mmCIF file of C-alpha atoms and ligand atoms in Angstrom:
data_model
loop_
_atom_site.group_PDB
_atom_site.id
_atom_site.type_symbol
_atom_site.label_atom_id
_atom_site.label_comp_id
_atom_site.label_asym_id
_atom_site.label_seq_id
_atom_site.Cartn_x
_atom_site.Cartn_y
_atom_site.Cartn_z
ATOM 1 C CA MET A 1 0.000 0.000 0.000
ATOM 2 C CA ILE A 2 1.271 3.474 -0.763
ATOM 3 C CA ILE A 3 0.267 6.366 1.416
ATOM 4 C CA GLY A 4 -1.019 9.307 -0.588
ATOM 5 C CA ASP A 5 -0.902 12.921 0.527
ATOM 6 C CA THR A 6 -4.531 12.928 1.690
ATOM 7 C CA SER A 7 -4.858 10.725 4.732
ATOM 8 C CA ILE A 8 -7.036 10.141 7.766
ATOM 9 C CA HIS A 9 -5.232 9.576 11.065
ATOM 10 C CA ILE A 10 -7.100 7.715 13.745
ATOM 11 C CA SER A 11 -5.950 7.439 17.329
ATOM 12 C CA LEU A 12 -6.865 3.999 18.672
ATOM 13 C CA LYS A 13 -5.511 5.122 22.033
ATOM 14 C CA LYS A 14 -8.026 7.959 22.225
ATOM 15 C CA LEU A 15 -10.795 5.652 21.007
ATOM 16 C CA GLY A 16 -10.008 3.257 23.856
ATOM 17 C CA GLU A 17 -9.958 6.146 26.329
ATOM 18 C CA ASN A 18 -13.327 7.352 25.070
ATOM 19 C CA LEU A 19 -14.856 3.923 25.545
ATOM 20 C CA ASP A 20 -13.293 3.684 29.022
ATOM 21 C CA ALA A 21 -14.883 7.038 29.883
ATOM 22 C CA VAL A 22 -18.279 5.961 28.551
ATOM 23 C CA ARG A 23 -18.147 2.654 30.437
ATOM 24 C CA LYS A 24 -17.145 4.446 33.633
ATOM 25 C CA MET A 25 -20.052 6.849 33.172
ATOM 26 C CA ALA A 26 -22.469 3.968 32.562
ATOM 27 C CA GLY A 27 -21.333 2.035 35.616
ATOM 28 C CA LYS A 28 -20.846 -1.704 35.886
ATOM 29 C CA ASN A 29 -24.531 -2.600 35.686
ATOM 30 C CA VAL A 30 -25.057 -0.984 32.289
ATOM 31 C CA ALA A 31 -23.706 -2.723 29.187
ATOM 32 C CA VAL A 32 -22.245 -0.675 26.340
ATOM 33 C CA MET A 33 -22.902 -1.434 22.692
ATOM 34 C CA ALA A 34 -20.249 0.246 20.524
ATOM 35 C CA VAL A 35 -21.984 1.277 17.319
ATOM 36 C CA VAL A 36 -19.705 0.740 14.302
ATOM 37 C CA LYS A 37 -22.208 0.950 11.457
ATOM 38 C CA ALA A 38 -21.271 2.737 8.234
ATOM 39 C CA ASN A 39 -17.685 1.505 8.486
ATOM 40 C CA GLY A 40 -17.339 2.704 12.042
ATOM 41 C CA TYR A 41 -18.646 6.182 11.200
ATOM 42 C CA GLY A 42 -15.942 6.391 8.535
ATOM 43 C CA HIS A 43 -13.100 5.366 10.875
ATOM 44 C CA GLY A 44 -12.884 1.750 9.585
ATOM 45 C CA ALA A 45 -15.066 -0.775 11.445
ATOM 46 C CA LYS A 46 -12.699 -3.699 11.043
ATOM 47 C CA GLU A 47 -9.687 -1.696 12.184
ATOM 48 C CA ILE A 48 -11.285 -0.130 15.262
ATOM 49 C CA ALA A 49 -13.184 -3.226 16.414
ATOM 50 C CA PRO A 50 -10.231 -4.861 18.246
ATOM 51 C CA THR A 51 -9.717 -1.744 20.383
ATOM 52 C CA LEU A 52 -13.420 -1.590 21.218
ATOM 53 C CA LEU A 53 -13.513 -5.276 22.157
ATOM 54 C CA GLU A 54 -10.324 -5.012 24.238
ATOM 55 C CA HIS A 55 -11.840 -2.087 26.114
ATOM 56 C CA GLY A 56 -14.913 -4.071 26.993
ATOM 57 C CA ALA A 57 -17.610 -3.282 24.432
ATOM 58 C CA ASP A 58 -20.468 -5.713 25.154
ATOM 59 C CA TYR A 59 -21.725 -5.606 21.567
ATOM 60 C CA LEU A 60 -20.598 -4.210 18.243
ATOM 61 C CA GLY A 61 -23.683 -2.699 16.621
ATOM 62 C CA VAL A 62 -24.185 -2.270 12.887
ATOM 63 C CA ALA A 63 -27.157 -1.223 10.784
ATOM 64 C CA ARG A 64 -27.389 -4.144 8.364
ATOM 65 C CA LEU A 65 -26.601 -7.817 8.173
ATOM 66 C CA GLU A 66 -24.068 -7.302 5.384
ATOM 67 C CA GLU A 67 -22.006 -5.130 7.728
ATOM 68 C CA ALA A 68 -22.205 -7.761 10.467
ATOM 69 C CA MET A 69 -21.079 -10.466 8.021
ATOM 70 C CA GLN A 70 -18.008 -8.442 7.059
ATOM 71 C CA LEU A 71 -17.058 -8.173 10.719
ATOM 72 C CA ARG A 72 -17.801 -11.841 11.320
ATOM 73 C CA GLU A 73 -15.074 -12.778 8.799
ATOM 74 C CA SER A 74 -12.423 -11.220 11.034
ATOM 75 C CA PHE A 75 -14.036 -11.584 14.453
ATOM 76 C CA LEU A 76 -15.318 -15.108 14.783
ATOM 77 C CA LYS A 77 -16.477 -14.765 18.367
ATOM 78 C CA ALA A 78 -17.385 -11.077 18.726
ATOM 79 C CA PRO A 79 -20.941 -10.283 19.842
ATOM 80 C CA LEU A 80 -22.504 -8.624 16.790
ATOM 81 C CA PHE A 81 -25.845 -6.839 16.699
ATOM 82 C CA VAL A 82 -27.927 -5.657 13.725
ATOM 83 C CA LEU A 83 -29.881 -2.502 14.583
ATOM 84 C CA GLY A 84 -31.842 -2.312 11.348
ATOM 85 C CA PHE A 85 -34.280 -4.510 9.464
ATOM 86 C CA THR A 86 -33.044 -7.855 8.130
ATOM 87 C CA PRO A 87 -34.829 -9.134 5.001
ATOM 88 C CA ASP A 88 -36.439 -12.576 5.337
ATOM 89 C CA ARG A 89 -33.991 -14.139 2.880
ATOM 90 C CA PHE A 90 -31.034 -13.360 5.196
ATOM 91 C CA LEU A 91 -32.498 -14.641 8.444
ATOM 92 C CA GLN A 92 -30.966 -18.098 8.171
ATOM 93 C CA THR A 93 -27.523 -16.620 7.457
ATOM 94 C CA ALA A 94 -27.844 -14.518 10.602
ATOM 95 C CA VAL A 95 -28.580 -17.565 12.752
ATOM 96 C CA GLU A 96 -25.759 -19.549 11.156
ATOM 97 C CA ASN A 97 -23.339 -16.779 12.051
ATOM 98 C CA ASP A 98 -24.603 -16.080 15.577
ATOM 99 C CA ILE A 99 -25.622 -12.530 14.849
ATOM 100 C CA THR A 100 -28.161 -10.942 17.186
ATOM 101 C CA LEU A 101 -31.062 -9.480 15.252
ATOM 102 C CA THR A 102 -33.666 -6.801 15.714
ATOM 103 C CA ILE A 103 -37.144 -8.177 15.018
ATOM 104 C CA PHE A 104 -40.700 -6.982 15.518
ATOM 105 C CA SER A 105 -42.898 -9.487 13.676
ATOM 106 C CA ALA A 106 -44.129 -13.010 14.408
ATOM 107 C CA HIS A 107 -43.606 -13.719 10.712
ATOM 108 C CA GLN A 108 -39.835 -13.238 11.058
ATOM 109 C CA ALA A 109 -39.815 -15.101 14.380
ATOM 110 C CA ARG A 110 -41.237 -18.141 12.594
ATOM 111 C CA ILE A 111 -38.580 -18.047 9.863
ATOM 112 C CA LEU A 112 -35.852 -17.689 12.484
ATOM 113 C CA SER A 113 -37.364 -20.493 14.521
ATOM 114 C CA GLU A 114 -37.186 -22.907 11.596
ATOM 115 C CA ALA A 115 -33.618 -21.929 10.765
ATOM 116 C CA ALA A 116 -32.579 -22.286 14.399
ATOM 117 C CA ASN A 117 -34.275 -25.663 14.660
ATOM 118 C CA LYS A 118 -32.355 -26.946 11.639
ATOM 119 C CA LEU A 119 -29.085 -25.715 13.140
ATOM 120 C CA ASN A 120 -29.940 -27.035 16.554
ATOM 121 C CA LYS A 121 -29.535 -23.658 18.278
ATOM 122 C CA LYS A 122 -31.572 -20.672 19.353
ATOM 123 C CA ALA A 123 -31.940 -17.492 17.347
ATOM 124 C CA VAL A 124 -30.963 -14.553 19.548
ATOM 125 C CA VAL A 125 -33.138 -11.475 19.040
ATOM 126 C CA HIS A 126 -34.016 -8.129 20.565
ATOM 127 C CA LEU A 127 -37.602 -6.981 20.161
ATOM 128 C CA LYS A 128 -37.955 -3.517 18.671
ATOM 129 C CA ILE A 129 -40.723 -1.439 20.198
ATOM 130 C CA GLU A 130 -42.440 1.411 18.366
ATOM 131 C CA THR A 131 -42.724 4.292 20.836
ATOM 132 C CA GLY A 132 -43.222 7.253 18.527
ATOM 133 C CA PHE A 133 -40.253 7.519 16.170
ATOM 134 C CA ASN A 134 -42.377 5.703 13.582
ATOM 135 C CA ARG A 135 -39.514 4.026 11.781
ATOM 136 C CA LEU A 136 -39.111 0.408 12.969
ATOM 137 C CA GLY A 137 -40.783 -1.684 15.644
ATOM 138 C CA THR A 138 -44.199 -2.719 16.885
ATOM 139 C CA ASP A 139 -46.401 -1.606 19.735
ATOM 140 C CA SER A 140 -48.755 -4.570 19.351
ATOM 141 C CA ILE A 141 -48.728 -6.625 22.555
ATOM 142 C CA ASP A 142 -50.361 -9.524 20.691
ATOM 143 C CA GLU A 143 -47.559 -9.544 18.123
ATOM 144 C CA LEU A 144 -44.941 -9.470 20.887
ATOM 145 C CA PHE A 145 -46.545 -12.386 22.746
ATOM 146 C CA GLU A 146 -46.700 -14.252 19.462
ATOM 147 C CA ILE A 147 -42.944 -13.753 18.982
ATOM 148 C CA LEU A 148 -42.211 -14.703 22.592
ATOM 149 C CA LYS A 149 -44.032 -17.991 22.350
ATOM 150 C CA THR A 150 -42.268 -19.017 19.126
ATOM 151 C CA PRO A 151 -39.899 -21.938 19.826
ATOM 152 C CA ASN A 152 -36.121 -21.727 19.335
ATOM 153 C CA ILE A 153 -36.102 -17.959 19.842
ATOM 154 C CA TYR A 154 -34.163 -16.359 22.693
ATOM 155 C CA ALA A 155 -35.468 -12.833 23.240
ATOM 156 C CA GLU A 156 -32.360 -11.544 24.952
ATOM 157 C CA GLY A 157 -33.410 -7.918 24.744
ATOM 158 C CA ILE A 158 -36.111 -5.383 24.106
ATOM 159 C CA TYR A 159 -35.514 -1.843 22.929
ATOM 160 C CA SER A 160 -36.660 1.350 21.336
ATOM 161 C CA HIS A 161 -35.107 4.495 19.860
ATOM 162 C CA LEU A 162 -35.647 8.121 20.848
ATOM 163 C CA ALA A 163 -36.565 10.980 18.545
ATOM 164 C CA LEU A 164 -34.599 13.401 20.790
ATOM 165 C CA LYS A 165 -36.934 16.309 20.101
ATOM 166 C CA ASP A 166 -36.858 17.401 23.718
ATOM 167 C CA ARG A 167 -36.783 15.909 27.187
ATOM 168 C CA ALA A 168 -40.590 15.880 27.486
ATOM 169 C CA SER A 169 -41.198 13.910 24.292
ATOM 170 C CA ASP A 170 -38.313 11.549 25.100
ATOM 171 C CA GLU A 171 -39.933 10.857 28.456
ATOM 172 C CA VAL A 172 -43.213 10.034 26.749
ATOM 173 C CA GLN A 173 -41.337 7.490 24.633
ATOM 174 C CA LEU A 174 -39.562 6.004 27.658
ATOM 175 C CA GLU A 175 -42.869 5.662 29.485
ATOM 176 C CA LYS A 176 -44.524 3.974 26.531
ATOM 177 C CA PHE A 177 -41.557 1.618 26.290
ATOM 178 C CA MET A 178 -41.560 0.752 29.993
ATOM 179 C CA ASN A 179 -45.312 0.137 29.954
ATOM 180 C CA ILE A 180 -44.856 -2.490 27.251
ATOM 181 C CA VAL A 181 -41.843 -4.028 29.010
ATOM 182 C CA ASN A 182 -43.790 -4.190 32.275
ATOM 183 C CA GLU A 183 -46.755 -5.802 30.598
ATOM 184 C CA LEU A 184 -44.539 -8.539 29.112
ATOM 185 C CA GLU A 185 -42.655 -8.993 32.371
ATOM 186 C CA ALA A 186 -45.915 -9.352 34.261
ATOM 187 C CA LYS A 187 -46.559 -12.404 32.087
ATOM 188 C CA GLY A 188 -43.198 -13.901 33.004
ATOM 189 C CA HIS A 189 -41.037 -12.720 30.102
ATOM 190 C CA THR A 190 -37.854 -11.120 31.350
ATOM 191 C CA PHE A 191 -35.108 -9.561 29.275
ATOM 192 C CA ARG A 192 -31.400 -9.402 29.919
ATOM 193 C CA TYR A 193 -31.119 -6.056 28.110
ATOM 194 C CA ARG A 194 -33.740 -3.335 28.055
ATOM 195 C CA HIS A 195 -32.368 -0.330 26.165
ATOM 196 C CA ILE A 196 -33.432 2.970 24.649
ATOM 197 C CA ALA A 197 -30.442 5.359 24.835
ATOM 198 C CA ASP A 198 -28.108 6.473 22.047
ATOM 199 C CA SER A 199 -25.066 8.697 22.757
ATOM 200 C CA ILE A 200 -26.857 11.933 23.518
ATOM 201 C CA SER A 201 -29.504 10.459 25.789
ATOM 202 C CA ALA A 202 -27.017 8.079 27.455
ATOM 203 C CA VAL A 203 -24.911 11.036 28.516
ATOM 204 C CA ASP A 204 -27.605 13.569 29.323
ATOM 205 C CA TYR A 205 -30.329 11.331 30.823
ATOM 206 C CA PRO A 206 -28.808 8.888 33.362
ATOM 207 C CA ASP A 207 -32.233 7.370 34.059
ATOM 208 C CA PHE A 208 -32.593 6.324 30.409
ATOM 209 C CA ARG A 209 -29.561 4.009 30.480
ATOM 210 C CA LEU A 210 -31.524 0.955 31.721
ATOM 211 C CA ASP A 211 -29.461 -2.225 31.060
ATOM 212 C CA MET A 212 -27.499 -1.086 28.012
ATOM 213 C CA ILE A 213 -26.611 2.037 26.071
ATOM 214 C CA ARG A 214 -26.003 2.110 22.322
ATOM 215 C CA THR A 215 -23.249 4.621 21.701
ATOM 216 C CA GLY A 216 -21.718 5.654 18.412
ATOM 217 C CA ALA A 217 -21.025 9.392 18.209
ATOM 218 C CA VAL A 218 -19.634 9.818 21.719
ATOM 219 C CA LEU A 219 -17.037 7.076 21.171
ATOM 220 C CA TYR A 220 -15.698 9.034 18.212
ATOM 221 C CA GLY A 221 -15.418 12.083 20.436
ATOM 222 C CA MET A 222 -18.513 13.880 19.158
ATOM 223 C CA LYS A 223 -20.094 16.032 21.847
ATOM 224 C CA GLY A 224 -23.726 16.482 20.931
ATOM 225 C CA PHE A 225 -24.751 16.290 24.565
ATOM 226 C CA GLU A 226 -25.182 19.121 27.042
ATOM 227 C CA SER A 227 -24.051 17.754 30.404
ATOM 228 C CA ASP A 228 -20.461 17.152 31.517
ATOM 229 C CA ASN A 229 -21.142 13.557 32.546
ATOM 230 C CA VAL A 230 -18.373 12.256 30.307
ATOM 231 C CA GLU A 231 -15.039 13.496 29.007
ATOM 232 C CA VAL A 232 -14.260 12.382 25.437
ATOM 233 C CA GLN A 233 -11.999 13.648 22.677
ATOM 234 C CA PRO A 234 -12.062 13.531 18.862
ATOM 235 C CA ILE A 235 -9.999 10.617 17.537
ATOM 236 C CA MET A 236 -9.636 11.595 13.868
ATOM 237 C CA THR A 237 -7.491 14.077 11.951
ATOM 238 C CA MET A 238 -7.667 14.409 8.180
ATOM 239 C CA GLN A 239 -4.798 16.055 6.376
ATOM 240 C CA THR A 240 -3.269 16.596 2.968
ATOM 241 C CA ARG A 241 -0.251 18.295 1.429
ATOM 242 C CA ILE A 242 0.008 21.255 -0.915
ATOM 243 C CA SER A 243 0.528 20.032 -4.509
ATOM 244 C CA ARG A 244 1.295 23.357 -6.112
ATOM 245 C CA ILE A 245 1.604 27.024 -5.226
ATOM 246 C CA ARG A 246 0.866 29.764 -7.733
ATOM 247 C CA CYS A 247 0.753 33.515 -7.375
ATOM 248 C CA ILE A 248 -2.297 34.921 -9.095
ATOM 249 C CA SER A 249 -2.991 38.554 -9.806
ATOM 250 C CA LYS A 250 -5.876 40.648 -8.605
ATOM 251 C CA GLY A 251 -8.830 40.081 -10.966
ATOM 252 C CA GLU A 252 -7.946 36.499 -11.976
ATOM 253 C CA GLY A 253 -10.418 33.692 -11.332
ATOM 254 C CA VAL A 254 -10.015 30.255 -9.780
ATOM 255 C CA GLY A 255 -11.740 26.952 -10.596
ATOM 256 C CA TYR A 256 -14.965 25.986 -12.353
ATOM 257 C CA ASP A 257 -16.989 28.945 -13.617
ATOM 258 C CA LEU A 258 -14.120 31.094 -12.348
ATOM 259 C CA GLU A 259 -16.529 31.438 -9.487
ATOM 260 C CA TRP A 260 -13.963 33.051 -7.211
ATOM 261 C CA THR A 261 -12.085 36.172 -8.283
ATOM 262 C CA ALA A 262 -8.975 37.503 -6.589
ATOM 263 C CA GLU A 263 -9.591 40.815 -4.864
ATOM 264 C CA ARG A 264 -5.875 41.157 -4.196
ATOM 265 C CA ASP A 265 -2.738 39.499 -5.510
ATOM 266 C CA THR A 266 -3.091 36.040 -4.004
ATOM 267 C CA VAL A 267 -0.921 33.034 -3.228
ATOM 268 C CA ALA A 268 -3.095 30.041 -4.154
ATOM 269 C CA ALA A 269 -2.325 26.511 -2.954
ATOM 270 C CA THR A 270 -3.779 23.520 -4.782
ATOM 271 C CA LEU A 271 -4.752 20.646 -2.480
ATOM 272 C CA PRO A 272 -5.421 17.032 -3.519
ATOM 273 C CA PHE A 273 -8.754 16.469 -1.789
ATOM 274 C CA GLY A 274 -12.293 17.003 -2.970
ATOM 275 C CA TYR A 275 -15.855 15.889 -2.577
ATOM 276 C CA ALA A 276 -14.962 12.349 -3.676
ATOM 277 C CA ASP A 277 -12.954 12.077 -0.462
ATOM 278 C CA GLY A 278 -16.128 12.790 1.477
ATOM 279 C CA TYR A 279 -15.619 16.504 1.991
ATOM 280 C CA PRO A 280 -18.930 18.321 1.509
ATOM 281 C CA ARG A 281 -19.011 20.059 -1.855
ATOM 282 C CA ALA A 282 -21.162 22.698 -0.183
ATOM 283 C CA LEU A 283 -18.108 23.812 1.798
ATOM 284 C CA GLY A 284 -16.281 25.011 -1.340
ATOM 285 C CA GLY A 285 -15.620 28.710 -0.723
ATOM 286 C CA LYS A 286 -17.130 28.490 2.780
ATOM 287 C CA SER A 287 -14.506 26.719 4.827
ATOM 288 C CA TYR A 288 -10.791 26.569 5.445
ATOM 289 C CA VAL A 289 -7.786 24.338 5.921
ATOM 290 C CA THR A 290 -4.979 25.000 8.378
ATOM 291 C CA VAL A 291 -1.426 25.471 7.120
ATOM 292 C CA ARG A 292 1.397 26.220 9.591
ATOM 293 C CA GLY A 293 -1.242 27.044 12.205
ATOM 294 C CA LYS A 294 -3.072 29.592 10.031
ATOM 295 C CA LYS A 295 -6.623 29.334 8.719
ATOM 296 C CA CYS A 296 -6.538 29.394 4.913
ATOM 297 C CA PRO A 297 -9.906 29.954 3.210
ATOM 298 C CA LEU A 298 -10.958 27.536 0.492
ATOM 299 C CA ILE A 299 -11.561 29.486 -2.703
ATOM 300 C CA GLY A 300 -13.645 28.589 -5.733
ATOM 301 C CA ILE A 301 -15.885 25.624 -6.304
ATOM 302 C CA MET A 302 -14.889 22.361 -4.584
ATOM 303 C CA CYS A 303 -13.879 19.847 -7.272
ATOM 304 C CA MET A 304 -14.181 16.078 -7.091
ATOM 305 C CA ASP A 305 -10.525 15.474 -6.275
ATOM 306 C CA GLN A 306 -8.944 18.851 -5.642
ATOM 307 C CA CYS A 307 -9.536 22.293 -4.271
ATOM 308 C CA VAL A 308 -7.652 25.544 -3.822
ATOM 309 C CA ALA A 309 -6.873 27.516 -0.674
ATOM 310 C CA ASP A 310 -5.739 31.110 -0.204
ATOM 311 C CA VAL A 311 -2.386 30.866 1.593
ATOM 312 C CA THR A 312 -1.329 34.475 1.061
ATOM 313 C CA ASP A 313 -1.004 35.125 4.782
ATOM 314 C CA VAL A 314 1.075 32.038 5.614
ATOM 315 C CA ASP A 315 4.758 32.852 6.151
ATOM 316 C CA ASP A 316 7.225 30.591 4.328
ATOM 317 C CA VAL A 317 4.479 28.475 2.760
ATOM 318 C CA LYS A 318 5.918 25.739 0.532
ATOM 319 C CA GLU A 319 4.699 22.997 -1.749
ATOM 320 C CA GLY A 320 4.498 19.786 0.296
ATOM 321 C CA ASP A 321 3.381 21.620 3.436
ATOM 322 C CA ILE A 322 0.728 19.826 5.464
ATOM 323 C CA ALA A 323 -2.802 21.248 5.369
ATOM 324 C CA ILE A 324 -5.133 20.060 8.128
ATOM 325 C CA ILE A 325 -8.611 19.368 6.721
ATOM 326 C CA TYR A 326 -10.334 18.213 9.935
ATOM 327 C CA GLY A 327 -8.686 18.563 13.331
ATOM 328 C CA ASP A 328 -9.856 18.702 16.911
ATOM 329 C CA GLY A 329 -10.699 22.397 16.710
ATOM 330 C CA THR A 330 -7.556 23.580 18.510
ATOM 331 C CA GLN A 331 -4.680 25.426 16.808
ATOM 332 C CA ASN A 332 -7.004 26.970 14.250
ATOM 333 C CA THR A 333 -8.139 23.614 12.888
ATOM 334 C CA LEU A 334 -11.631 22.901 11.609
ATOM 335 C CA SER A 335 -13.444 20.537 13.963
ATOM 336 C CA VAL A 336 -16.010 18.064 12.678
ATOM 337 C CA ALA A 337 -18.620 20.006 14.652
ATOM 338 C CA GLU A 338 -17.735 23.279 12.921
ATOM 339 C CA ALA A 339 -17.667 21.583 9.512
ATOM 340 C CA ALA A 340 -21.129 20.171 10.186
ATOM 341 C CA GLN A 341 -22.397 23.590 11.157
ATOM 342 C CA LYS A 342 -20.991 25.170 7.995
ATOM 343 C CA ALA A 343 -22.348 22.361 5.793
ATOM 344 C CA GLN A 344 -25.713 22.437 7.582
ATOM 345 C CA CYS A 345 -25.579 18.743 8.364
ATOM 346 C CA ASN A 346 -24.744 16.863 11.558
ATOM 347 C CA LYS A 347 -21.439 15.606 12.909
ATOM 348 C CA ASN A 348 -22.227 11.943 12.213
ATOM 349 C CA GLU A 349 -22.826 12.811 8.563
ATOM 350 C CA ILE A 350 -19.427 14.493 8.224
ATOM 351 C CA LEU A 351 -17.773 11.385 9.693
ATOM 352 C CA CYS A 352 -19.644 8.656 7.876
ATOM 353 C CA ARG A 353 -19.318 10.291 4.481
ATOM 354 C CA LEU A 354 -15.497 10.074 4.724
ATOM 355 C CA ALA A 355 -14.785 8.140 1.557
ATOM 356 C CA ALA A 356 -12.733 4.991 1.061
ATOM 357 C CA ARG A 357 -10.074 6.739 -1.014
ATOM 358 C CA PRO A 358 -8.091 8.607 1.629
ATOM 359 C CA VAL A 359 -5.882 6.059 3.375
ATOM 360 C CA ARG A 360 -6.547 5.441 7.070
ATOM 361 C CA ILE A 361 -3.517 5.469 9.324
ATOM 362 C CA TYR A 362 -4.015 4.007 12.780
ATOM 363 C CA GLU A 363 -1.744 5.306 15.499
HETATM 364 C C1 PLP B 401 -26.911 4.590 14.977
HETATM 365 C C2 PLP B 401 -27.726 4.174 16.133
HETATM 366 C C3 PLP B 401 -27.313 4.426 17.441
HETATM 367 C C4 PLP B 401 -26.067 5.218 17.772
HETATM 368 O O1 PLP B 401 -26.330 6.585 17.638
HETATM 369 P P1 PLP B 401 -25.279 7.707 18.120
HETATM 370 O O2 PLP B 401 -26.071 8.949 18.104
HETATM 371 O O3 PLP B 401 -24.173 7.731 17.127
HETATM 372 O O4 PLP B 401 -24.827 7.301 19.464
HETATM 373 C C5 PLP B 401 -28.102 3.941 18.470
HETATM 374 N N1 PLP B 401 -29.239 3.249 18.220
HETATM 375 C C6 PLP B 401 -29.676 2.995 16.973
HETATM 376 C C7 PLP B 401 -30.938 2.242 16.769
HETATM 377 C C8 PLP B 401 -28.947 3.457 15.895
HETATM 378 O O5 PLP B 401 -29.378 3.208 14.646
#
């Protein structure tokens, strides 16, 4: 493998520290699912999984069975959990590979039951409860009892997901969830894991942690929460190097449509990263990179593979100099949070759109 100029540096040490902090916050009676869907929010699921497992993640959570199967190839024994819907045709594969599934229909319970019977094991599932998000799950008690009485099914858990509109509406969801759990428990069905909290609610609402929290964002150092219940740090830096420097005169344009025009004589640095590396095209002309500790505005339209920055104010700037694309927000670097704000998206989107092309370097 050759390491190009545009690279993503990931600190496994900081990732481990973040998980330690989250586990300490949760306490020993609350399990922690480390969510690594979408290639570990862009950080590389396969590469970060060992650190998460070593630091005591109780589950690795992904969105789809195909992601779980990729992890299963490398991690034969790891507890893997699919948070999303699994199509009927994949249910047998899930049982064969000991992957814990999210289900909410008796129809799927029956298919799983048959597959499990053939393999002489139990299908491990968590029941997904609809509490108001209106995306996945059921709030039909009859359906849930139907699933629970299906043979060869081990309902290890029961869970729901919050809309996070505000504390009041989240509490309505929690109450609806607990009412259903209590009704099932009253009939003798108990669950090892009852869970409803993602990163934000796990940090801000201690009473929502129940038996397990499902954390993605906070493990990657994203602070979308309000309280100071946990101390985490960003684990990713993206950088590149200046390919070319050219002095352009006042009045000259730069890039497609010559959209940007120099208002002064300008030193322009060409950088080998673009929207195909996962950088939002919308940030062309609206953001900056950091060269020698100085913020350098991006100028012109963001191209697929390249862009241009104004480095006029950087002393001694040279071709080959490092330009920080995303940093931790200190030393004039653009944090993921600030990039999200500028691109009018959220922090998770900035992370998970990081493309495959820039090489990941784990340190
Ligand atoms: C992605 C996901 C999470 C993790 O969300 P974060 O905000 O990144 O912590 C938790 N639960 C479900 C169901 C998810 O899909």
